């Protein structure tokens, strides 16, 4: 992984902590949450305050998330909102933390100027011993305070001030006045500079979790469902139907279509479909060359074209399907009939606009794993797992491609491939399609005989 780290493709955008004051605050927070401390004098943290260096030091990569269900966090600066989330257990966690920081940025800026802020993403369950428990995690509440309890003290002081003002003999209550003075020394004048950090609750009916091999839960759609990376039988009884695994390609395709969650890339607004198809075909050729032990040189398109000639009728079905679609896009061939039974089917789709866009693209990256660019952008945990199994030759090429073609304009690349960032407004969700008898095979290609 050192190549990815050096290229800024792993552990990128982490926040450096090297100030003795911040290190001391972090240690106080770490002691408060876990009972442990670090001896490191400089390290990096993600949006939740997790540090990979401290994880290595403690031999515990989940020291801020011991049960895997209710992630704890340490905020030293509001700049953490731009950092990634490492060791992600739930796909919603980073978005929730970012919204919490942005909604309370002024208060957090003031609080972190004097102390570390600690908190927890509290789900509705405390452990996930069985897959069925995941469906009970429909919301997450974020509560936080400084190590010194400034928020709680400010609330207590505000209550005492109200009591002092309302009680006729409040000015004679020496005990009350003494308590107010003591609290004010810690909080400052809360009548002029209020301190408030209210608990915030976020809904998460649709999410991915790394538990049980990786599971996608969709409850807030017209036709709910669960999709697992492992065989569906391994999940046991689930209080939702259908329950699918990645081998149920036709069923997943029909379910995605019924819920209006995907769109063909050739129909996506503002997308250069031909360029995207060519790049996907390049990725597939690299994988084919890797499997056969063929030299790919610098894997430029001219080199990959030579590999395609060498493979001839041994070209992967994924490549041939996308090639037929590219010919149609460029006006050089008929409309191809590509159904969900075709190996290239999920390579021809992207998530439809809506609040679940990123989650659906994450799912598609598992169903179309040779598209390494989409996998890196939408599902880094899966990408790093695949990267660890690749040959040194493929690792070098993929890292070089991402550094050269993606990292220089990551935001622009995301927008070009997947469209604008989704709105949090549920009204932006695409309308689901009515249930219908589609048979065992579905797809955007089989129902039409010509251009759309």
Coordinates of C-alpha atoms in Angstrom, one line a residue:
X1 CA 0.0 0.0 0.0
X2 CA 3.0 2.3 0.2
X3 CA 2.6 3.3 -3.4
X4 CA -0.9 4.4 -2.8
X5 CA 0.1 6.4 0.3
X6 CA 2.9 8.1 -1.6
X7 CA 0.6 9.0 -4.4
X8 CA -2.0 10.5 -2.0
X9 CA -4.5 7.8 -2.9
X10 CA -4.6 6.3 0.6
X11 CA -4.7 8.3 3.8
X12 CA -5.0 11.4 1.8
X13 CA -6.5 14.7 3.2
X14 CA -5.9 13.6 6.8
X15 CA -5.3 16.3 9.4
X16 CA -1.8 16.6 10.8
X17 CA -1.6 16.9 14.6
X18 CA 1.9 18.0 15.7
X19 CA 1.3 20.9 18.2
X20 CA 2.1 19.8 21.8
X21 CA -1.2 21.4 22.9
X22 CA -3.3 19.5 20.5
X23 CA -1.5 16.2 21.2
X24 CA -2.2 16.8 24.9
X25 CA -5.8 17.5 24.2
X26 CA -6.1 14.4 22.1
X27 CA -4.5 12.3 24.8
X28 CA -7.0 13.6 27.3
X29 CA -9.9 12.8 25.0
X30 CA -8.4 9.3 24.1
X31 CA -8.1 8.5 27.8
X32 CA -11.6 9.7 28.5
X33 CA -13.1 7.5 25.7
X34 CA -10.9 4.4 25.7
X35 CA -8.7 4.5 28.8
X36 CA -5.6 4.6 26.6
X37 CA -3.1 7.2 25.5
X38 CA -0.5 7.6 22.8
X39 CA 3.2 8.2 23.1
X40 CA 3.4 9.7 19.6
X41 CA 4.2 13.4 19.3
X42 CA 2.8 13.8 15.8
X43 CA 0.2 11.9 13.9
X44 CA -2.7 12.3 11.5
X45 CA -6.4 12.0 12.1
X46 CA -9.5 11.5 10.0
X47 CA -12.9 13.2 10.3
X48 CA -13.7 11.1 13.4
X49 CA -10.3 11.7 15.1
X50 CA -9.1 8.2 14.3
X51 CA -5.4 8.1 13.6
X52 CA -3.9 5.2 11.6
X53 CA -0.5 5.7 13.3
X54 CA -2.1 5.4 16.8
X55 CA -4.1 2.4 15.5
X56 CA -0.8 0.8 14.6
X57 CA 0.8 1.8 18.0
X58 CA -2.1 0.3 20.0
X59 CA -2.5 -2.7 17.7
X60 CA -6.2 -1.7 17.4
X61 CA -7.6 -0.3 14.1
X62 CA -11.0 0.2 15.7
X63 CA -10.0 1.8 19.0
X64 CA -12.7 4.5 18.5
X65 CA -15.3 2.0 17.3
X66 CA -15.0 -1.1 19.6
X67 CA -18.4 -2.6 19.0
X68 CA -18.6 -1.6 15.3
X69 CA -22.1 -0.1 15.8
X70 CA -21.7 3.3 17.6
X71 CA -18.6 5.1 16.5
X72 CA -17.0 7.5 18.9
X73 CA -15.2 10.7 17.7
X74 CA -12.7 13.3 18.8
X75 CA -12.8 16.8 17.3
X76 CA -9.7 19.0 17.6
X77 CA -10.6 21.3 14.8
X78 CA -13.5 22.0 12.5
X79 CA -11.1 21.4 9.6
X80 CA -11.7 17.7 10.2
X81 CA -14.9 18.0 8.2
X82 CA -12.9 17.8 4.9
X83 CA -11.0 14.6 6.0
X84 CA -12.0 11.1 4.9
X85 CA -13.4 8.4 7.3
X86 CA -11.1 5.4 7.7
X87 CA -12.1 1.9 8.7
X88 CA -15.7 2.7 7.7
X89 CA -18.3 0.4 9.1
X90 CA -21.4 2.2 7.8
X91 CA -21.6 4.3 4.6
X92 CA -23.6 7.0 6.4
X93 CA -21.1 7.8 9.1
X94 CA -18.9 10.3 7.3
X95 CA -21.9 12.2 6.0
X96 CA -23.5 12.4 9.4
X97 CA -20.2 13.7 11.0
X98 CA -19.8 16.2 8.3
X99 CA -23.3 17.5 8.7
X100 CA -22.9 17.7 12.4
X101 CA -19.7 19.7 12.2
X102 CA -21.2 22.1 9.5
X103 CA -24.4 22.6 11.5
X104 CA -22.5 23.5 14.7
X105 CA -19.3 25.0 13.1
X106 CA -19.4 28.3 15.1
X107 CA -19.9 26.6 18.4
X108 CA -17.3 23.9 17.7
X109 CA -14.8 26.4 16.6
X110 CA -15.1 28.2 19.9
X111 CA -15.1 25.0 21.9
X112 CA -12.1 23.4 20.2
X113 CA -10.2 26.6 20.9
X114 CA -10.1 25.5 24.5
X115 CA -10.6 21.8 24.6
X116 CA -11.2 18.6 22.6
X117 CA -14.8 17.8 21.8
X118 CA -15.8 14.1 22.2
X119 CA -19.0 12.4 21.2
X120 CA -20.6 9.3 19.7
X121 CA -22.8 8.3 16.8
X122 CA -25.4 6.5 18.8
X123 CA -27.5 4.1 16.8
X124 CA -30.7 2.4 18.0
X125 CA -28.8 -0.8 18.8
X126 CA -25.6 -1.4 20.8
X127 CA -24.3 -4.4 19.0
X128 CA -24.8 -6.3 15.7
X129 CA -24.6 -9.9 16.6
X130 CA -27.0 -10.9 13.8
X131 CA -27.7 -9.5 10.4
X132 CA -31.3 -8.9 11.2
X133 CA -30.3 -6.3 13.9
X134 CA -29.0 -4.1 11.1
X135 CA -32.5 -3.3 10.1
X136 CA -33.2 -1.8 13.5
X137 CA -30.6 0.9 12.9
X138 CA -32.8 3.4 11.2
X139 CA -31.5 6.5 12.8
X140 CA -28.3 7.9 14.4
X141 CA -28.1 10.5 17.2
X142 CA -25.0 12.6 17.7
X143 CA -24.2 13.9 21.1
X144 CA -21.0 15.7 22.0
X145 CA -19.3 17.8 24.7
X146 CA -15.8 18.9 25.6
X147 CA -13.7 16.8 27.9
X148 CA -14.2 19.4 30.5
X149 CA -17.9 19.3 30.1
X150 CA -18.2 23.0 28.9
X151 CA -21.5 22.4 27.1
X152 CA -23.1 20.6 30.1
X153 CA -21.8 23.3 32.5
X154 CA -23.2 26.1 30.2
X155 CA -26.6 24.5 30.2
X156 CA -26.4 24.2 34.0
X157 CA -25.3 27.8 34.3
X158 CA -28.1 29.0 32.0
X159 CA -30.6 27.2 34.2
X160 CA -29.2 28.7 37.4
X161 CA -29.3 32.2 35.8
X162 CA -33.0 31.7 35.0
X163 CA -33.6 30.5 38.6
X164 CA -31.7 33.6 40.0
X165 CA -33.8 35.9 37.9
X166 CA -37.1 34.3 38.7
X167 CA -36.9 33.6 42.4
X168 CA -37.7 36.7 44.5
X169 CA -35.0 36.0 47.0
X170 CA -32.5 34.6 44.5
X171 CA -30.0 37.4 45.2
X172 CA -29.9 36.2 48.8
X173 CA -29.1 32.6 47.9
X174 CA -25.3 32.6 48.6
X175 CA -24.9 28.9 47.5
X176 CA -26.6 29.6 44.2
X177 CA -24.5 32.7 43.5
X178 CA -21.3 30.8 44.4
X179 CA -22.1 28.0 42.0
X180 CA -22.9 30.5 39.3
X181 CA -19.5 32.2 39.8
X182 CA -17.7 28.9 39.7
X183 CA -19.4 27.7 36.6
X184 CA -18.9 31.1 34.9
X185 CA -15.1 30.8 35.4
X186 CA -15.2 27.7 33.2
X187 CA -17.9 28.7 30.6
X188 CA -17.6 32.5 30.4
X189 CA -20.6 34.8 30.1
X190 CA -23.2 32.5 28.6
X191 CA -25.8 35.4 28.5
X192 CA -23.6 37.2 26.0
X193 CA -21.8 34.2 24.4
X194 CA -24.2 31.2 24.6
X195 CA -22.7 27.7 24.5
X196 CA -25.0 25.2 22.9
X197 CA -24.3 21.9 21.2
X198 CA -27.7 20.1 20.9
X199 CA -28.0 16.5 20.1
X200 CA -28.8 15.9 16.4
X201 CA -30.7 12.9 15.0
X202 CA -30.1 11.7 11.4
X203 CA -32.2 9.1 9.6
X204 CA -30.3 6.2 7.9
X205 CA -32.9 3.9 6.4
X206 CA -30.6 3.1 3.4
X207 CA -26.9 2.3 4.0
X208 CA -24.0 -0.1 3.4
X209 CA -22.2 -1.8 6.3
X210 CA -19.0 -3.8 6.3
X211 CA -20.5 -6.2 8.8
X212 CA -21.2 -9.8 7.7
X213 CA -19.0 -9.5 4.6
X214 CA -20.8 -6.4 3.4
X215 CA -24.5 -5.7 3.2
X216 CA -26.6 -3.1 1.4
X217 CA -29.8 -2.2 3.2
X218 CA -32.6 -0.3 1.4
X219 CA -35.7 0.4 3.5
X220 CA -36.7 3.8 2.2
X221 CA -37.6 2.9 -1.3
X222 CA -40.8 1.7 -3.0
X223 CA -39.7 -1.9 -2.9
X224 CA -37.3 -2.5 0.0
X225 CA -34.6 -5.0 -0.2
X226 CA -31.2 -6.3 1.1
X227 CA -28.2 -7.2 -1.0
X228 CA -25.3 -9.2 0.5
X229 CA -21.8 -9.8 -0.7
X230 CA -21.8 -13.3 0.9
X231 CA -24.4 -16.0 0.0
X232 CA -27.8 -14.8 1.2
X233 CA -28.3 -18.0 3.1
X234 CA -25.5 -16.9 5.5
X235 CA -27.7 -14.0 6.8
X236 CA -30.3 -16.2 8.3
X237 CA -33.9 -14.9 8.8
X238 CA -34.4 -11.3 7.8
X239 CA -37.5 -9.2 8.4
X240 CA -37.4 -7.8 4.9
X241 CA -37.8 -9.3 1.4
X242 CA -36.2 -9.7 -1.0
X243 CA -32.8 -10.7 0.3
X244 CA -30.4 -11.1 -2.6
X245 CA -26.7 -11.8 -3.0
X246 CA -24.3 -10.8 -5.8
X247 CA -25.0 -14.0 -7.7
X248 CA -28.6 -13.0 -8.2
X249 CA -27.8 -10.6 -11.0
X250 CA -31.2 -10.8 -12.8
X251 CA -33.1 -10.3 -9.6
X252 CA -30.9 -7.3 -8.5
X253 CA -31.2 -5.7 -12.0
X254 CA -35.0 -6.0 -11.9
X255 CA -35.1 -4.6 -8.3
X256 CA -32.9 -1.6 -9.2
X257 CA -35.1 -0.9 -12.3
X258 CA -38.4 -1.1 -10.4
X259 CA -37.1 1.4 -7.8
X260 CA -35.8 3.7 -10.5
X261 CA -32.3 3.7 -8.9
X262 CA -30.2 3.3 -12.1
X263 CA -30.0 4.8 -15.5
X264 CA -28.0 3.7 -18.7
X265 CA -24.9 5.7 -19.1
X266 CA -25.7 6.3 -22.8
X267 CA -28.9 8.2 -21.6
X268 CA -27.3 10.1 -18.7
X269 CA -27.5 13.8 -19.1
X270 CA -24.2 15.6 -19.6
X271 CA -22.1 12.4 -19.7
X272 CA -19.6 11.7 -22.5
X273 CA -20.8 8.1 -22.9
X274 CA -18.2 7.2 -25.6
X275 CA -15.3 8.3 -23.4
X276 CA -16.6 6.4 -20.4
X277 CA -17.2 3.3 -22.4
X278 CA -13.7 3.4 -23.9
X279 CA -12.2 3.8 -20.4
X280 CA -14.2 0.8 -19.0
X281 CA -13.0 -1.3 -22.0
X282 CA -9.4 -0.3 -21.2
X283 CA -9.9 -1.5 -17.6
X284 CA -11.3 -4.8 -18.8
X285 CA -8.3 -5.3 -21.2
X286 CA -5.9 -4.7 -18.3
X287 CA -7.7 -7.3 -16.3
X288 CA -7.7 -9.8 -19.2
X289 CA -4.0 -9.2 -19.8
X290 CA -3.3 -9.7 -16.1
X291 CA -5.2 -13.0 -16.0
X292 CA -3.2 -14.3 -19.0
X293 CA 0.2 -12.9 -17.9
X294 CA 0.5 -10.6 -21.0
X295 CA 2.8 -7.6 -20.9
X296 CA 0.8 -4.4 -21.0
X297 CA 3.8 -1.9 -21.2
X298 CA 2.6 1.5 -20.0
X299 CA -1.0 0.4 -20.8
X300 CA -1.6 3.3 -23.1
X301 CA -4.6 2.8 -25.4
X302 CA -2.3 1.9 -28.3
X303 CA -0.7 -0.9 -26.2
X304 CA -4.1 -2.1 -25.0
X305 CA -5.4 -2.2 -28.6
X306 CA -2.6 -4.6 -29.5
X307 CA -3.6 -6.8 -26.6
X308 CA -7.2 -6.8 -27.9
X309 CA -5.9 -8.0 -31.3
X310 CA -3.9 -10.7 -29.6
X311 CA -6.8 -12.0 -27.6
X312 CA -9.1 -12.2 -30.6
X313 CA -12.1 -14.5 -29.9
X314 CA -10.8 -14.8 -26.3
X315 CA -11.8 -11.3 -25.5
X316 CA -14.0 -11.1 -22.4
X317 CA -17.8 -10.8 -22.9
X318 CA -17.7 -7.6 -20.9
X319 CA -15.4 -6.0 -23.5
X320 CA -17.4 -7.3 -26.4
X321 CA -20.7 -6.0 -25.0
X322 CA -19.3 -2.6 -24.3
X323 CA -17.7 -2.5 -27.8
X324 CA -21.1 -3.1 -29.4
X325 CA -22.6 -0.3 -27.3
X326 CA -19.8 2.0 -28.2
X327 CA -20.4 1.3 -31.9
X328 CA -24.0 2.3 -31.5
X329 CA -23.1 5.5 -29.6
X330 CA -20.8 6.5 -32.4
X331 CA -23.3 5.7 -35.1
X332 CA -21.4 2.7 -36.5
X333 CA -23.6 -0.2 -35.4
X334 CA -27.1 -1.3 -34.5
X335 CA -28.7 -0.9 -31.1
X336 CA -27.3 -3.8 -29.0
X337 CA -29.5 -6.2 -27.0
X338 CA -27.8 -6.2 -23.6
X339 CA -29.9 -7.8 -20.9
X340 CA -29.1 -8.5 -17.2
X341 CA -27.8 -11.9 -18.3
X342 CA -25.0 -10.3 -20.2
X343 CA -21.6 -10.0 -18.4
X344 CA -21.3 -6.3 -19.3
X345 CA -24.8 -5.3 -18.1
X346 CA -23.9 -3.5 -14.8
X347 CA -21.0 -1.8 -16.6
X348 CA -23.5 0.0 -18.7
X349 CA -25.3 1.7 -15.7
X350 CA -24.8 4.4 -13.2
X351 CA -27.0 5.5 -10.3
X352 CA -29.9 7.7 -11.1
X353 CA -29.9 11.2 -9.6
X354 CA -31.2 11.2 -6.0
X355 CA -30.2 11.0 -2.4
X356 CA -29.1 7.3 -2.8
X357 CA -26.8 8.0 -5.7
X358 CA -23.5 7.3 -3.9
X359 CA -24.9 4.2 -2.3
X360 CA -26.2 2.7 -5.6
X361 CA -22.9 3.5 -7.3
X362 CA -21.1 1.7 -4.5
X363 CA -23.3 -1.3 -5.2
X364 CA -22.6 -1.1 -8.9
X365 CA -18.8 -1.1 -8.2
X366 CA -19.2 -4.6 -6.7
X367 CA -21.3 -5.8 -9.6
X368 CA -18.8 -4.4 -12.2
X369 CA -15.5 -4.9 -10.4
X370 CA -13.1 -4.5 -13.3
X371 CA -14.0 -0.7 -13.5
X372 CA -11.2 0.2 -11.0
X373 CA -11.8 3.9 -11.2
X374 CA -15.4 3.6 -10.1
X375 CA -14.4 1.2 -7.4
X376 CA -11.8 3.6 -6.1
X377 CA -14.1 6.6 -6.1
X378 CA -17.2 4.9 -4.7
X379 CA -16.0 1.9 -2.6
X380 CA -12.5 2.4 -1.3
X381 CA -12.7 -0.5 1.2
X382 CA -13.4 -2.9 -1.7
X383 CA -10.7 -1.2 -3.8
X384 CA -8.0 -1.6 -1.2
X385 CA -9.0 -5.3 -0.7
X386 CA -8.7 -5.9 -4.5
X387 CA -5.5 -3.9 -4.7
X388 CA -3.8 -6.2 -2.1
X389 CA -4.5 -9.2 -4.3
X390 CA -3.2 -7.7 -7.6
X391 CA 0.2 -8.3 -9.1
X392 CA 2.9 -5.7 -8.7
X393 CA 2.5 -4.9 -12.4
X394 CA -1.3 -4.1 -12.1
X395 CA -0.8 -2.2 -8.9
X396 CA 1.7 0.1 -10.6
X397 CA -0.6 0.7 -13.6
X398 CA -3.7 1.4 -11.5
X399 CA -1.9 3.7 -9.1
X400 CA -0.3 5.6 -11.9
X401 CA -3.7 5.9 -13.8
X402 CA -5.5 7.2 -10.7
X403 CA -2.7 9.7 -9.9
X404 CA -2.6 10.9 -13.5
X405 CA -6.2 10.8 -14.6
X406 CA -8.3 11.2 -11.4
X407 CA -6.4 12.8 -8.6
X408 CA -5.6 16.0 -10.5
X409 CA -9.3 16.9 -10.6
X410 CA -11.1 14.4 -8.3
X411 CA -14.2 16.6 -7.9
X412 CA -14.5 17.2 -11.6
X413 CA -14.1 13.6 -12.4
X414 CA -16.8 12.6 -9.9
X415 CA -19.2 15.2 -11.4
X416 CA -18.4 14.1 -14.9
X417 CA -19.0 10.4 -14.2
X418 CA -21.9 10.5 -11.7
X419 CA -23.5 13.9 -12.1
X420 CA -24.0 16.7 -9.5
X421 CA -23.8 15.9 -5.8
X422 CA -27.2 14.5 -4.5
X423 CA -29.5 16.8 -2.6
X424 CA -30.5 15.7 0.9
X425 CA -34.1 16.6 0.0
X426 CA -36.2 13.4 -0.4
X427 CA -38.2 15.1 -3.1
X428 CA -35.2 14.8 -5.4
X429 CA -35.4 11.0 -5.3
X430 CA -36.4 9.5 -8.7
X431 CA -40.0 8.2 -8.9
X432 CA -40.1 4.4 -8.6
X433 CA -41.5 2.4 -11.4
X434 CA -44.6 0.3 -10.9
X435 CA -44.2 -3.4 -10.3
X436 CA -44.6 -5.5 -13.5
X437 CA -44.0 -9.0 -14.8
X438 CA -40.6 -8.6 -16.4
X439 CA -39.7 -12.3 -16.4
X440 CA -36.2 -13.5 -15.5
X441 CA -34.3 -11.0 -17.6
X442 CA -34.4 -7.2 -17.6
X443 CA -32.4 -4.3 -18.9
X444 CA -32.6 -1.0 -20.7
X445 CA -31.4 -2.6 -23.9
X446 CA -33.8 -5.4 -24.6
X447 CA -37.0 -3.4 -25.0
X448 CA -35.9 -1.2 -27.9
X449 CA -35.0 -2.0 -31.4
X450 CA -33.5 1.4 -32.3
X451 CA -32.1 4.6 -31.1
X452 CA -33.8 6.4 -28.2

